Amino acid sequence: MPVINFKYSDLCALIGKDVPQELLVERIPLIGADMHQTEGFSEDMSVEFFPDRPDLFSVEGLARALRAFLDIEPGQKRYAVGDSGISATIEDPVLGVRPYFACAVIKDIIVTDDLIRSLMELQEKLHMTIGRKRNKIAIGVHNLDKVKPPFRYTAVRPNEVSFVPLNMTEKMDLKEILRSHDKGREYAHLLKGKERYPIIFDKNNDVLSFPPIINGALTTVTAYTRNIFIDVTGNDQKAVKGALDIVTTALAERGGRICSVKMASGHSPDLREQKMRISVKECCRFLGIDLSENGIKEAIERMGMSVSFDGDEAEISIPSTRLDIMHKVDVFEDVAVGYGFERFGGTYISQQTSGELGPVTSFSDKMRDVMIGLGFTEVTTLTLSNQKDEFERSGLPVKTSTCVTNPITEDHTCLRSYLMPSLMRILRHNKHRDLPQRIFEIGFVSDEHRTTPHICGMVAASKTSFTEIKSIAEAVAREMGIEYKISSCGYRTFIEGRGAFISSNGREAGFFGEVSPKVITDYDMTHPVMFFEMDPSHIIDEKAGRLF
């Protein structure tokens, strides 16, 4: 989780009041944080915030929140936005590369060491969290007095533009920056496959930024900077706007004046609050407390928002920096935080109760002992698999898969339908180990989008036989306490004539046999393999876990 570092005296200066450090250590965690380095109450403080509150990723945001939470200045902080007289345009070539762009101007700000340190930390925290390592958003902060508006955001070919990047002294073109600059090498993958790269120019075609990689050295912010230009570019419009609002309001907390930039879509930044309506009765019922209108109002204002009432309905004004509030339940949570978790309570239940293992757990524990007694070693594999392993390589019947919408790798595209492919992958990774290898797993598989328990045992050896795997499967079935029948199985998973179904009470309970050479080679293995796999779900249901 994001950790922000600051000085106690700087926080008090931003709050506008000396708050005892002991009180801060006690109250800050109640907002949703964890205090670091508080022993001895030194000047240097660290707070680890939950990642859902990016508005608190700076000491300025924390100071704003504490003014409301400590009842120093409750309610919503509103910021005046002037007109900078500056305009910025987005040109067509960049729309297919990194399409979203927002910007703002901060005037008359006094740049201190504390401000620079906090601003750099805020940028980095936003890049790593809502920015997804600069993929969704990238933030640039510039000395406005070093460039000439209007500004334009466009895209150019890698060798068309050269400039001196930050922390360098010589000009480099965009391709050289990606190859030679530290930030270029770190974030070059974000522009992989792009024919054109994003760039921000001023009126004289001087480069402000090469997003999402690096700013130009020309616009470096120093202690002598008084006017700042902020740009945010990215692939997510909501994240771009949210990041801009968080950075601009943080600088406004330092005394800067926010001024808007004219763009085709309107003026940026747009700090207008959002409105959300909730039911007071529903909120109280949800939280299990009984609050009056005044109680709701106090709780909401302690969270830096404002509220008005119309009967049972409360209309909440939500600051544009509160990216975490997306649903009425988020407002309910803020009411609980503002009310105070320490004030929640109730009577303890005096009745003594006892628990017991669920049927599936009871079955799993008992069958685990059985498999270990048969000489098998337990393994645990991922529930994610892929359709090629599950059906094509294995030769097992195709089932309706529960697929992952945006898989990270081609190996993890769906929930597994069988345990057998997972165990085959284990043996493949251990094929250089001594034989025989006897492994088993008891785990869940997906069938028609429902999870069901399976048990699978597998043996890799220099020589296998149908008789051996049949005796193992029968031993497992007997220990389950079921009456079973065996019939021929024609799955191409098995050598012809060496595969069988095992059924109980007229229902198929599983299958076993010797794996065919084609399936073995498809899994990149060289040794014979035999296995059984059973679905004991109906047995568990019938006997409710009391199998012995």
Coordinates of C-alpha atoms in Angstrom, one line a residue:
M1 CA 0.0 0.0 0.0
P2 CA 1.2 3.6 -0.7
V3 CA 3.3 5.1 2.1
I4 CA 3.7 8.9 2.3
N5 CA 6.5 10.5 4.3
F6 CA 6.3 14.0 5.8
K7 CA 7.3 16.2 8.6
Y8 CA 5.1 16.7 11.6
S9 CA 5.7 20.5 11.5
D10 CA 4.8 20.7 7.8
L11 CA 1.5 18.8 8.4
C12 CA 0.5 21.2 11.2
A13 CA 1.4 24.2 9.1
L14 CA -0.9 22.8 6.3
I15 CA -3.7 22.1 8.8
G16 CA -3.3 25.6 10.2
K17 CA -3.2 24.5 13.8
D18 CA -0.8 22.7 16.0
V19 CA -2.4 19.3 16.6
P20 CA -0.8 17.1 19.3
Q21 CA 1.2 14.3 17.7
E22 CA -0.4 11.8 20.0
L23 CA -3.8 12.8 18.7
L24 CA -2.6 12.4 15.1
V25 CA -1.2 8.9 15.8
E26 CA -4.5 8.0 17.4
R27 CA -6.9 9.5 14.8
I28 CA -5.2 9.1 11.4
P29 CA -5.6 5.2 11.3
L30 CA -9.4 5.7 11.7
I31 CA -9.6 7.4 8.3
G32 CA -8.1 4.2 6.7
A33 CA -4.4 4.1 7.3
D34 CA -1.6 2.5 9.2
M35 CA 1.0 4.6 11.1
H36 CA 4.7 4.0 10.5
Q37 CA 7.6 5.2 12.6
T38 CA 5.6 6.8 15.4
E39 CA 7.6 5.5 18.4
G40 CA 9.2 8.4 20.1
F41 CA 7.1 10.9 18.1
S42 CA 9.9 12.2 15.9
E43 CA 9.6 15.1 13.4
D44 CA 9.6 12.6 10.5
M45 CA 6.3 10.7 10.1
S46 CA 5.1 8.0 7.7
V47 CA 1.6 6.9 7.0
E48 CA 0.5 3.9 4.9
F49 CA -2.9 4.6 3.2
F50 CA -5.3 2.2 1.7
P51 CA -5.0 2.3 -2.1
D52 CA -8.7 3.3 -2.5
R53 CA -8.0 6.9 -1.3
P54 CA -5.5 8.5 -3.8
D55 CA -6.6 11.9 -2.6
L56 CA -4.7 11.1 0.6
F57 CA -1.4 10.2 -1.1
S58 CA 0.2 13.5 -0.1
V59 CA 0.6 15.5 3.1
E60 CA -1.5 18.2 1.5
G61 CA -4.4 15.8 1.0
L62 CA -4.0 14.4 4.5
A63 CA -4.0 17.9 6.0
R64 CA -7.3 18.7 4.1
A65 CA -8.9 15.5 5.3
L66 CA -7.7 16.0 8.9
R67 CA -9.2 19.5 9.1
A68 CA -12.6 18.0 8.4
F69 CA -12.1 14.8 10.4
L70 CA -10.9 16.6 13.5
D71 CA -13.8 19.1 13.3
I72 CA -11.3 22.0 12.7
E73 CA -12.9 22.9 9.3
P74 CA -15.7 20.3 8.7
G75 CA -17.4 20.1 5.3
Q76 CA -16.3 20.3 1.7
K77 CA -13.3 22.4 0.8
R78 CA -14.1 24.3 -2.4
Y79 CA -11.3 25.8 -4.6
A80 CA -11.7 28.9 -6.7
V81 CA -10.6 28.4 -10.3
G82 CA -9.5 31.5 -12.3
D83 CA -8.8 31.9 -16.0
S84 CA -5.2 31.6 -17.1
G85 CA -5.8 32.9 -20.6
I86 CA -3.9 29.9 -21.9
S87 CA -5.2 27.3 -24.4
A88 CA -4.2 23.8 -25.3
T89 CA -5.2 21.6 -28.2
I90 CA -5.2 17.8 -28.9
E91 CA -4.2 17.0 -32.4
D92 CA -5.5 14.0 -34.4
P93 CA -2.2 12.0 -34.7
V94 CA -2.1 11.3 -30.9
L95 CA -5.7 10.0 -30.7
G96 CA -4.6 6.5 -31.7
V97 CA -1.6 6.5 -29.4
R98 CA -2.5 8.0 -26.0
P99 CA -5.8 9.9 -26.5
Y100 CA -6.6 11.7 -23.3
F101 CA -5.1 14.9 -22.1
A102 CA -5.9 17.4 -19.4
C103 CA -4.0 20.3 -17.9
A104 CA -4.0 23.1 -15.4
V105 CA -2.0 26.2 -14.3
I106 CA -1.0 27.0 -10.8
K107 CA 0.1 30.6 -10.2
D108 CA 1.9 32.5 -7.5
I109 CA 3.2 29.4 -5.6
I110 CA 6.2 29.4 -3.3
V111 CA 8.3 26.4 -4.1
T112 CA 9.9 24.9 -1.0
D113 CA 11.9 21.7 -0.3
D114 CA 8.8 20.3 1.4
L115 CA 6.6 21.1 -1.6
I116 CA 9.0 19.5 -4.1
R117 CA 9.5 16.4 -2.0
S118 CA 5.8 16.0 -1.5
L119 CA 4.9 16.7 -5.2
M120 CA 7.5 14.1 -6.4
E121 CA 6.1 11.5 -4.0
L122 CA 2.5 12.3 -5.0
Q123 CA 3.4 11.9 -8.7
E124 CA 5.1 8.6 -8.1
K125 CA 2.2 7.2 -5.9
L126 CA -0.4 8.2 -8.5
H127 CA 1.7 6.7 -11.3
M128 CA 2.0 3.4 -9.5
T129 CA -1.7 3.1 -8.3
I130 CA -4.4 4.6 -10.5
G131 CA -1.8 5.1 -13.2
R132 CA -0.9 1.3 -13.3
K133 CA 2.8 2.1 -13.7
R134 CA 2.1 5.0 -16.1
N135 CA 0.0 2.9 -18.4
K136 CA -3.3 4.6 -17.6
I137 CA -2.0 8.0 -16.7
A138 CA 1.3 10.0 -16.6
I139 CA 1.7 13.4 -14.9
G140 CA 4.1 16.2 -15.9
V141 CA 4.9 19.3 -13.8
H142 CA 6.5 22.2 -15.6
N143 CA 7.9 25.7 -14.9
L144 CA 5.4 27.7 -16.9
D145 CA 7.7 30.7 -17.2
K146 CA 10.2 28.8 -19.4
V147 CA 7.7 28.1 -22.2
K148 CA 5.3 30.0 -24.4
P149 CA 1.6 29.1 -24.7
P150 CA -0.6 27.9 -26.4
F151 CA 0.3 24.3 -26.0
R152 CA -0.4 21.4 -28.3
Y153 CA -0.5 17.7 -27.6
T154 CA 0.3 15.6 -30.7
A155 CA 2.3 12.5 -31.9
V156 CA 5.4 12.5 -34.0
R157 CA 7.7 9.9 -35.5
P158 CA 10.5 8.7 -33.2
N159 CA 13.3 10.5 -35.1
E160 CA 11.4 13.8 -35.9
V161 CA 12.0 15.6 -32.6
S162 CA 15.0 16.1 -30.4
F163 CA 15.2 17.7 -27.0
V164 CA 17.2 17.6 -23.7
P165 CA 15.4 15.3 -21.3
L166 CA 15.2 15.7 -17.6
N167 CA 18.5 15.0 -15.8
M168 CA 20.5 15.1 -19.1
T169 CA 22.6 17.8 -20.8
E170 CA 22.5 16.8 -24.5
K171 CA 19.7 16.6 -27.0
M172 CA 18.3 13.2 -27.8
D173 CA 15.6 12.1 -30.2
L174 CA 12.7 10.0 -28.9
K175 CA 14.2 6.7 -30.0
E176 CA 17.5 7.5 -28.3
I177 CA 15.6 8.4 -25.1
L178 CA 13.9 5.0 -25.0
R179 CA 17.2 3.3 -25.7
S180 CA 19.6 5.3 -23.4
H181 CA 17.7 7.2 -20.7
D182 CA 16.9 5.3 -17.4
K183 CA 13.2 6.3 -17.6
G184 CA 13.1 5.5 -21.3
R185 CA 14.3 1.9 -20.8
E186 CA 11.9 1.5 -17.8
Y187 CA 8.8 2.6 -19.7
A188 CA 9.6 1.9 -23.3
H189 CA 7.2 -1.1 -23.3
L190 CA 4.3 1.4 -23.0
L191 CA 5.0 2.6 -26.6
K192 CA 5.9 -0.8 -28.1
G193 CA 4.5 -1.2 -31.5
K194 CA 3.6 2.5 -31.9
E195 CA 4.6 4.3 -35.1
R196 CA 4.3 7.7 -33.5
Y197 CA 5.1 8.9 -30.0
P198 CA 3.1 11.4 -27.9
I199 CA 4.7 14.9 -27.4
I200 CA 3.7 18.2 -25.9
F201 CA 4.9 21.4 -27.6
D202 CA 4.7 25.1 -26.8
K203 CA 4.2 27.9 -29.3
N204 CA 7.9 27.9 -30.3
N205 CA 7.9 24.0 -30.7
D206 CA 9.9 23.6 -27.5
V207 CA 9.2 20.3 -25.9
L208 CA 7.5 20.3 -22.5
S209 CA 7.1 16.5 -22.2
F210 CA 7.4 13.2 -23.9
P211 CA 4.7 11.3 -22.1
P212 CA 4.6 8.8 -20.5
I213 CA 8.4 8.7 -20.5
I214 CA 10.1 11.9 -19.4
N215 CA 9.8 15.7 -19.2
G216 CA 12.1 18.2 -20.9
A217 CA 14.9 19.7 -18.9
L218 CA 13.8 23.1 -20.1
T219 CA 10.7 23.1 -17.7
T220 CA 12.4 21.8 -14.6
V221 CA 10.7 23.1 -11.4
T222 CA 13.1 24.9 -9.0
A223 CA 12.9 27.0 -5.9
Y224 CA 12.6 30.0 -8.2
T225 CA 9.5 28.7 -10.0
R226 CA 6.4 30.8 -9.3
N227 CA 4.0 29.5 -12.0
I228 CA 3.4 25.8 -12.8
F229 CA 1.9 24.1 -15.7
I230 CA 0.5 20.5 -15.1
D231 CA -0.3 18.0 -17.8
V232 CA -1.8 14.6 -17.4
T233 CA -2.0 12.2 -20.3
G234 CA -3.3 8.6 -20.5
N235 CA -5.6 5.9 -21.8
D236 CA -8.4 6.4 -19.2
Q237 CA -10.3 9.7 -19.2
K238 CA -11.7 9.3 -15.6
A239 CA -8.2 8.5 -14.3
V240 CA -6.6 11.4 -16.2
K241 CA -9.2 13.9 -14.8
G242 CA -9.0 12.5 -11.3
A243 CA -5.2 12.7 -11.2
L244 CA -5.2 16.3 -12.4
D245 CA -7.7 17.3 -9.7
I246 CA -5.7 15.6 -7.0
V247 CA -2.4 17.3 -8.0
T248 CA -3.9 20.8 -8.6
T249 CA -5.8 20.8 -5.3
A250 CA -2.7 19.6 -3.4
L251 CA -0.7 22.6 -4.8
A252 CA -3.6 24.9 -3.9
E253 CA -3.2 23.7 -0.3
R254 CA 0.3 25.1 -0.6
G255 CA -1.1 28.6 -1.5
G256 CA -1.1 28.4 -5.2
R257 CA -3.9 29.8 -7.3
I258 CA -5.7 27.3 -9.6
C259 CA -6.2 28.7 -13.1
S260 CA -8.0 26.8 -16.0
V261 CA -6.7 26.1 -19.5
K262 CA -9.1 26.4 -22.4
M263 CA -9.5 23.2 -24.4
A264 CA -11.9 22.0 -27.1
S265 CA -13.9 20.0 -24.5
G266 CA -14.2 23.0 -22.1
H267 CA -12.0 24.4 -19.4
S268 CA -9.5 22.2 -17.5
P269 CA -9.5 21.5 -14.5
D270 CA -13.2 21.0 -13.8
L271 CA -13.4 20.7 -10.0
R272 CA -17.2 20.7 -9.8
E273 CA -18.4 18.2 -7.2
Q274 CA -20.6 15.1 -8.1
K275 CA -24.0 14.6 -6.6
M276 CA -25.3 11.3 -5.1
R277 CA -28.6 10.6 -3.4
I278 CA -29.0 8.1 -0.6
S279 CA -31.8 7.0 1.7
V280 CA -31.1 7.9 5.4
K281 CA -33.1 4.9 6.6
E282 CA -31.3 2.6 4.3
C283 CA -28.0 3.9 5.4
C284 CA -28.8 3.5 9.1
R285 CA -30.2 0.0 8.5
F286 CA -27.1 -0.9 6.5
L287 CA -24.7 0.3 9.3
G288 CA -26.9 -1.0 12.2
I289 CA -27.1 2.4 13.9
D290 CA -29.8 5.0 14.3
L291 CA -28.7 8.4 13.2
S292 CA -30.7 11.6 12.9
E293 CA -30.3 14.1 10.1
N294 CA -27.9 16.0 12.2
G295 CA -25.9 12.9 13.0
I296 CA -25.6 12.0 9.2
K297 CA -24.6 15.6 8.5
E298 CA -21.8 15.6 11.1
A299 CA -20.5 12.3 9.8
I300 CA -20.5 13.4 6.2
E301 CA -18.9 16.7 7.0
R302 CA -16.1 15.0 8.9
M303 CA -15.3 13.2 5.6
G304 CA -14.9 16.4 3.7
M305 CA -18.3 16.4 2.0
S306 CA -21.5 18.4 2.3
V307 CA -25.1 17.2 2.4
S308 CA -28.6 18.5 2.1
F309 CA -31.9 16.7 3.0
D310 CA -35.3 16.3 1.4
G311 CA -37.3 14.0 3.7
D312 CA -35.7 10.6 3.9
E313 CA -33.4 11.5 1.0
A314 CA -29.9 13.0 1.5
E315 CA -28.1 14.6 -1.4
I316 CA -24.3 14.2 -1.0
S317 CA -21.9 16.6 -2.7
I318 CA -18.7 14.6 -3.4
P319 CA -15.4 16.4 -4.2
S320 CA -13.9 15.6 -7.6
T321 CA -10.8 14.2 -5.9
R322 CA -12.8 11.4 -4.2
L323 CA -12.3 8.8 -6.9
D324 CA -13.2 6.0 -4.5
I325 CA -16.9 7.0 -4.2
M326 CA -18.7 5.1 -7.0
H327 CA -21.8 3.7 -5.3
K328 CA -24.1 4.5 -2.4
V329 CA -22.4 1.8 -0.3
D330 CA -19.2 3.9 -0.5
V331 CA -21.2 6.8 1.0
F332 CA -22.5 4.5 3.8
E333 CA -18.9 3.6 4.5
D334 CA -17.9 7.2 4.8
V335 CA -20.8 7.8 7.2
A336 CA -19.5 4.9 9.3
V337 CA -15.9 6.4 9.3
G338 CA -17.2 9.9 10.1
Y339 CA -19.5 8.5 12.9
G340 CA -16.5 6.7 14.3
F341 CA -15.9 2.9 14.3
E342 CA -14.9 3.2 17.9
R343 CA -18.5 4.1 18.7
F344 CA -20.0 1.0 17.2
G345 CA -20.9 -1.6 19.7
G346 CA -23.5 -4.1 20.9
T347 CA -24.2 -6.9 23.3
Y348 CA -22.3 -10.1 23.2
I349 CA -24.2 -13.2 22.4
S350 CA -24.3 -15.2 25.6
Q351 CA -25.3 -18.5 24.0
Q352 CA -22.4 -20.9 23.5
T353 CA -22.3 -22.7 20.1
S354 CA -20.0 -25.3 18.6
G355 CA -19.0 -25.8 15.0
E356 CA -18.1 -28.8 12.9
L357 CA -16.4 -29.4 9.6
G358 CA -18.4 -29.0 6.4
P359 CA -19.2 -32.1 4.4
V360 CA -16.6 -31.4 1.7
T361 CA -13.9 -30.6 4.2
S362 CA -14.7 -33.7 6.2
F363 CA -14.6 -35.8 3.0
S364 CA -11.3 -34.2 1.9
D365 CA -9.6 -34.8 5.2
K366 CA -10.6 -38.5 5.3
M367 CA -9.6 -39.2 1.6
R368 CA -6.3 -37.4 2.1
D369 CA -5.4 -39.9 4.8
V370 CA -6.5 -42.7 2.4
M371 CA -4.3 -41.4 -0.5
I372 CA -1.3 -41.0 1.8
G373 CA -1.8 -44.5 3.1
L374 CA -1.7 -45.7 -0.6
G375 CA 1.7 -44.1 -0.9
F376 CA 0.8 -40.9 -2.8
T377 CA 2.1 -37.4 -2.1
E378 CA -0.3 -34.5 -2.1
V379 CA 0.1 -31.5 -4.4
T380 CA -1.9 -28.3 -4.7
T381 CA -2.3 -26.6 -8.1
L382 CA -3.8 -23.5 -9.5
T383 CA -7.5 -23.5 -10.3
L384 CA -6.8 -21.5 -13.5
S385 CA -5.9 -23.5 -16.6
N386 CA -6.3 -23.2 -20.3
Q387 CA -8.6 -25.0 -22.8
K388 CA -5.7 -26.5 -24.8
D389 CA -4.5 -28.4 -21.7
E390 CA -7.9 -29.2 -20.4
F391 CA -9.4 -30.7 -23.6
E392 CA -7.0 -30.8 -26.6
R393 CA -3.9 -32.3 -25.0
S394 CA -5.8 -34.4 -22.4
G395 CA -8.3 -36.0 -24.7
L396 CA -11.0 -35.5 -22.1
P397 CA -14.5 -34.5 -23.1
V398 CA -15.1 -30.8 -23.6
K399 CA -17.1 -29.1 -20.9
T400 CA -18.6 -25.6 -20.7
S401 CA -15.6 -23.5 -19.4
T402 CA -15.7 -20.5 -17.1
C403 CA -13.3 -18.2 -19.0
V404 CA -11.2 -15.2 -17.9
T405 CA -12.2 -12.1 -19.8
N406 CA -8.7 -10.5 -19.8
P407 CA -6.2 -13.3 -19.2
I408 CA -2.6 -12.2 -18.3
T409 CA -1.1 -15.3 -19.9
E410 CA -2.2 -17.9 -22.4
D411 CA -1.7 -20.6 -19.7
H412 CA -4.4 -19.1 -17.5
T413 CA -7.5 -18.5 -19.6
C414 CA -10.2 -20.5 -17.8
L415 CA -11.1 -22.4 -14.6
R416 CA -10.1 -26.0 -14.8
S417 CA -12.7 -28.6 -15.7
Y418 CA -10.5 -31.6 -14.5
L419 CA -7.6 -32.2 -12.1
M420 CA -5.8 -34.5 -14.5
P421 CA -4.2 -31.7 -16.7
S422 CA -2.9 -29.9 -13.6
L423 CA -1.2 -33.1 -12.3
M424 CA 0.2 -33.8 -15.7
R425 CA 1.9 -30.3 -15.6
I426 CA 3.3 -31.2 -12.2
L427 CA 4.9 -34.4 -13.6
R428 CA 6.2 -32.5 -16.6
H429 CA 8.0 -30.1 -14.4
N430 CA 9.5 -33.0 -12.4
K431 CA 10.2 -35.4 -15.3
H432 CA 14.0 -35.2 -14.5
R433 CA 13.3 -36.6 -10.9
D434 CA 13.5 -40.2 -9.9
L435 CA 10.7 -42.6 -10.7
P436 CA 8.1 -43.7 -9.7
Q437 CA 6.3 -40.5 -8.8
R438 CA 2.9 -40.9 -7.1
I439 CA 0.9 -37.6 -6.6
F440 CA -2.7 -36.7 -5.8
E441 CA -4.9 -33.7 -5.4
I442 CA -8.3 -33.1 -3.9
G443 CA -9.6 -29.8 -5.2
F444 CA -12.4 -28.0 -7.0
V445 CA -13.1 -27.9 -10.7
S446 CA -15.6 -25.9 -12.7
D447 CA -18.6 -27.7 -14.4
E448 CA -21.3 -25.7 -16.1
H449 CA -20.0 -22.6 -14.1
R450 CA -20.4 -24.4 -10.8
T451 CA -17.6 -25.7 -8.6
T452 CA -17.5 -29.3 -7.6
P453 CA -14.9 -31.3 -5.7
H454 CA -12.7 -33.9 -7.5
I455 CA -10.0 -36.3 -6.4
C456 CA -7.3 -37.4 -8.7
G457 CA -4.3 -39.7 -8.2
M458 CA -1.6 -40.1 -10.8
V459 CA 1.5 -42.3 -11.2
A460 CA 4.5 -41.8 -13.5
A461 CA 6.7 -44.9 -13.6
S462 CA 9.1 -46.8 -16.0
K463 CA 6.3 -49.3 -16.4
T464 CA 2.5 -49.1 -15.7
S465 CA -0.4 -51.5 -15.9
F466 CA -4.1 -51.3 -16.1
T467 CA -4.4 -53.8 -13.2
E468 CA -2.4 -51.5 -10.9
I469 CA -4.4 -48.4 -11.5
K470 CA -7.7 -50.4 -11.3
S471 CA -6.7 -51.7 -7.9
I472 CA -5.9 -48.1 -6.7
A473 CA -9.3 -46.8 -8.0
E474 CA -11.2 -49.6 -6.4
A475 CA -9.4 -49.1 -3.1
V476 CA -10.4 -45.4 -3.1
A477 CA -14.0 -46.3 -4.0
R478 CA -14.2 -48.9 -1.2
E479 CA -12.9 -46.3 1.3
M480 CA -15.6 -44.0 0.1
G481 CA -18.0 -46.6 1.2
I482 CA -19.8 -47.0 -2.1
E483 CA -20.9 -49.9 -4.2
Y484 CA -19.4 -49.4 -7.7
K485 CA -19.4 -51.0 -11.1
I486 CA -16.7 -50.8 -13.8
S487 CA -17.3 -50.4 -17.5
S488 CA -15.2 -49.7 -20.6
C489 CA -14.2 -46.1 -21.4
G490 CA -13.4 -44.9 -24.9
Y491 CA -11.7 -41.6 -24.1
R492 CA -8.7 -41.0 -26.3
T493 CA -6.9 -40.0 -23.1
F494 CA -6.3 -43.7 -22.5
I495 CA -4.6 -46.5 -24.5
E496 CA -7.3 -48.4 -26.4
G497 CA -8.9 -51.0 -24.1
R498 CA -7.0 -49.7 -21.0
G499 CA -9.5 -47.1 -19.8
A500 CA -12.6 -47.6 -17.7
F501 CA -15.5 -45.8 -16.0
I502 CA -16.4 -46.3 -12.4
S503 CA -20.0 -45.7 -11.5
S504 CA -22.2 -45.8 -8.4
N505 CA -26.0 -46.1 -8.2
G506 CA -26.3 -45.7 -11.9
R507 CA -24.2 -42.5 -12.0
E508 CA -20.8 -42.0 -13.4
A509 CA -18.4 -41.4 -10.5
G510 CA -15.1 -41.2 -12.4
F511 CA -12.7 -42.9 -14.8
F512 CA -9.2 -44.4 -14.7
G513 CA -6.6 -46.1 -16.9
E514 CA -3.3 -45.9 -18.7
V515 CA -2.6 -42.6 -20.5
S516 CA -2.0 -43.0 -24.3
P517 CA 1.5 -42.2 -25.7
K518 CA 0.1 -39.3 -27.8
V519 CA -1.3 -37.5 -24.7
I520 CA 2.0 -38.2 -22.8
T521 CA 4.1 -36.7 -25.7
D522 CA 1.6 -33.7 -26.0
Y523 CA 2.4 -32.9 -22.4
D524 CA 6.1 -33.1 -23.3
M525 CA 6.7 -36.2 -21.1
T526 CA 8.5 -39.4 -21.9
H527 CA 7.5 -41.9 -19.1
P528 CA 4.3 -44.0 -18.9
V529 CA 1.5 -42.5 -16.8
M530 CA -1.6 -43.9 -15.3
F531 CA -4.3 -42.0 -13.3
F532 CA -7.8 -42.0 -11.9
E533 CA -10.1 -39.1 -11.4
M534 CA -13.4 -39.2 -9.4
D535 CA -16.3 -36.7 -8.8
P536 CA -17.5 -37.6 -5.3
S537 CA -20.0 -34.6 -5.1
H538 CA -23.2 -36.8 -5.1
I539 CA -21.6 -39.2 -2.6
I540 CA -20.9 -36.2 -0.3
D541 CA -24.5 -34.9 -0.7
E542 CA -26.0 -38.3 0.0
K543 CA -23.9 -39.0 3.1
A544 CA -23.4 -35.4 4.3
G545 CA -19.7 -36.0 4.9
R546 CA -20.2 -38.9 7.3
L547 CA -18.5 -41.5 5.1
F548 CA -17.1 -43.8 7.7

